[in-house]
PDB file of C-alpha atoms in Angstrom:
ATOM      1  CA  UNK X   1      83.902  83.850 113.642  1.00 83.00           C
ATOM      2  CA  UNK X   2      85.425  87.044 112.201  1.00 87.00           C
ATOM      3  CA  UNK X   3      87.155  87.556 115.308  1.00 89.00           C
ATOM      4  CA  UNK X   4      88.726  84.366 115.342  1.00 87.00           C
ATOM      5  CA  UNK X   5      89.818  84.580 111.989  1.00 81.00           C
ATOM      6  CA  UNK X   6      91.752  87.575 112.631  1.00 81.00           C
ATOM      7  CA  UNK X   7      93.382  86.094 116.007  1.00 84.00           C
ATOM      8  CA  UNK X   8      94.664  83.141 113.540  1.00 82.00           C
ATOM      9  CA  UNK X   9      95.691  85.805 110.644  1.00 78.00           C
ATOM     10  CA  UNK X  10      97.528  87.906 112.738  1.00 81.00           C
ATOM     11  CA  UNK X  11      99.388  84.569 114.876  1.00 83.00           C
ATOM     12  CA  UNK X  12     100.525  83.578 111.829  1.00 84.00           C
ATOM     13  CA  UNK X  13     103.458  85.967 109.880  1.00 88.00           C
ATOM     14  CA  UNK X  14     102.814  84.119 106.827  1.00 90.00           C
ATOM     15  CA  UNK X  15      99.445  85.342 106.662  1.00 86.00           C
ATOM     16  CA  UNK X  16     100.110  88.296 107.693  1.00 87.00           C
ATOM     17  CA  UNK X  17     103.164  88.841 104.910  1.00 90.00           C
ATOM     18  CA  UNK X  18     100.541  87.857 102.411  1.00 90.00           C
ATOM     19  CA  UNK X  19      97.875  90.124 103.581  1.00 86.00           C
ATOM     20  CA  UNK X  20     100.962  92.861 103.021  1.00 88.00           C
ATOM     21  CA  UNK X  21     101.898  91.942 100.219  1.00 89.00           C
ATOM     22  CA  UNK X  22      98.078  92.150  98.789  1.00 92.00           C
ATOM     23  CA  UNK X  23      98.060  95.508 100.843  1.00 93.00           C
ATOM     24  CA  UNK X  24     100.563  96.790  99.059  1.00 93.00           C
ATOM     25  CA  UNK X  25      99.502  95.741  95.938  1.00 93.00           C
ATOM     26  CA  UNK X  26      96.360  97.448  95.923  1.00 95.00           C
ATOM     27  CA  UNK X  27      97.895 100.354  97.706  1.00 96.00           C
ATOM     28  CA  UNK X  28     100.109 100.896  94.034  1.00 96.00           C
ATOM     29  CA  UNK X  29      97.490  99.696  91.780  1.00 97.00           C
ATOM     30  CA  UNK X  30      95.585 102.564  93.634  1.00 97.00           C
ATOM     31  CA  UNK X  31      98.179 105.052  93.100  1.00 97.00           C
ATOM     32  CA  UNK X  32      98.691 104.204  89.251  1.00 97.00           C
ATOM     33  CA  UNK X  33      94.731 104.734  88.741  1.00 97.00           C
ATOM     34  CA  UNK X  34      95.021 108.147  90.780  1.00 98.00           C
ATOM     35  CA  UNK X  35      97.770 109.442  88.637  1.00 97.00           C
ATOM     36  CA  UNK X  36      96.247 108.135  85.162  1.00 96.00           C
ATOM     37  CA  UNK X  37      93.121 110.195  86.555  1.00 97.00           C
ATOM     38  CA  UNK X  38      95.377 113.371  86.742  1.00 97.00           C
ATOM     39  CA  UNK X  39      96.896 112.418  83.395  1.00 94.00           C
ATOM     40  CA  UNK X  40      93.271 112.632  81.936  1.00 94.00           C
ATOM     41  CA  UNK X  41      92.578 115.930  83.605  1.00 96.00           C
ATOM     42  CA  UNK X  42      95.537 117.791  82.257  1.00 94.00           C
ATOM     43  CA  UNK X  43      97.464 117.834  85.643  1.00 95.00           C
ATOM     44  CA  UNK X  44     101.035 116.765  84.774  1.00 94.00           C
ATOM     45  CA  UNK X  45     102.423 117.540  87.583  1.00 95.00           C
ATOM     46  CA  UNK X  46     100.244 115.810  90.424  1.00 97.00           C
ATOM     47  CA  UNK X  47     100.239 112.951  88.214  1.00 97.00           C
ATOM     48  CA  UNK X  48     104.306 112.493  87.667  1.00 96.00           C
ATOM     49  CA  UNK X  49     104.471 113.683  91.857  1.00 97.00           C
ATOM     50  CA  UNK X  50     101.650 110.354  92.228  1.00 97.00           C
ATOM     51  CA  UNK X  51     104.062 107.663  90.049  1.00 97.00           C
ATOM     52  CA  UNK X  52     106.969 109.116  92.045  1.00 96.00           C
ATOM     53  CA  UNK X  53     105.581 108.161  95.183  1.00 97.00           C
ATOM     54  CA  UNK X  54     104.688 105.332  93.981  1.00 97.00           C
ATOM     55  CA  UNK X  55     107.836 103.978  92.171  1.00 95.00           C
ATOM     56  CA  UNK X  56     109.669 104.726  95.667  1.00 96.00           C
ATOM     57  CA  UNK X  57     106.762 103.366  98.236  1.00 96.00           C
ATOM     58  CA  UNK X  58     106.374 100.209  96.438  1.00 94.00           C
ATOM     59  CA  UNK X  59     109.222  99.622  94.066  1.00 94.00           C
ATOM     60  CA  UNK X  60     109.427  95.757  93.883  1.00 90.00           C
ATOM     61  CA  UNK X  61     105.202  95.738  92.930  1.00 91.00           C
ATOM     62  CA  UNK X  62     104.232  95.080  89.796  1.00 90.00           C
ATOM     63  CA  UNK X  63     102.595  98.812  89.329  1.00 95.00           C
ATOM     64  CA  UNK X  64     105.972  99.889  89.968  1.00 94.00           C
ATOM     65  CA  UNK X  65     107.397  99.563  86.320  1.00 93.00           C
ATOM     66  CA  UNK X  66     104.502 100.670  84.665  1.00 94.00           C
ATOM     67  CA  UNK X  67     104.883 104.135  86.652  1.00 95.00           C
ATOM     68  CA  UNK X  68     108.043 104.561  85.817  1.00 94.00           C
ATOM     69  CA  UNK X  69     107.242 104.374  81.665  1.00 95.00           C
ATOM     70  CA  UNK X  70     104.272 106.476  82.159  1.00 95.00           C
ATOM     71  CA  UNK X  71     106.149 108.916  84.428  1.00 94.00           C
ATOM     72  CA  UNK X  72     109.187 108.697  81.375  1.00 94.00           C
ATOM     73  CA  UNK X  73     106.315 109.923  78.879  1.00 92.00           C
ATOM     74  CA  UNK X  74     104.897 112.728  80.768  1.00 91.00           C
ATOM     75  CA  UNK X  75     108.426 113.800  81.377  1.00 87.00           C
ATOM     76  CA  UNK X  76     108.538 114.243  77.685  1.00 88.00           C
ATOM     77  CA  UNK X  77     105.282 115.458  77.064  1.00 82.00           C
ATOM     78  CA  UNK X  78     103.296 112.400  76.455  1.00 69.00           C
ATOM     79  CA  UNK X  79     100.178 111.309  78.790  1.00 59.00           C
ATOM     80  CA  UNK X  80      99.256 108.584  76.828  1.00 57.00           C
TER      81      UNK X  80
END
């Protein structure tokens, strides 16, 4: 049945753009959590490299935007 399923997902390119665009999604919600997790642990750096890749991998996500501010506050010092 699994099998199946995945014929009929992957024969069908709106399923398949969906199942990107949840990809994706995840993908940069991932990314945000990683860099608030260097954030916490004092690493500046990783964590403003992390939203970067972020902001440019998935730009038009939702996640994106919210890197961007908390990249704009470690840039000046704030990790909050």
């Amino acid at each position: 049945e699994a099998a199946a399923l995945a014929a009929d997902v992957k024969g069908d390119p709106d399923r398949l753009a969906a199942a990107c665009d949840q990809a994706s999604d995840r993908a940069a919600a991932t990314h945000l959590a990683l860099a608030e997790a260097q954030a916490r642990r004092g690493n500046a750096k990783d964590a403003a490299a992390t939203l970067e890749k972020l902001a440019k991998a998935f730009p038009t996500s939702r996640h994106a935007e919210a890197a961007e501010v908390k990249l704009a506050k470690l840039k000046r010092g704030n990790a909050d």
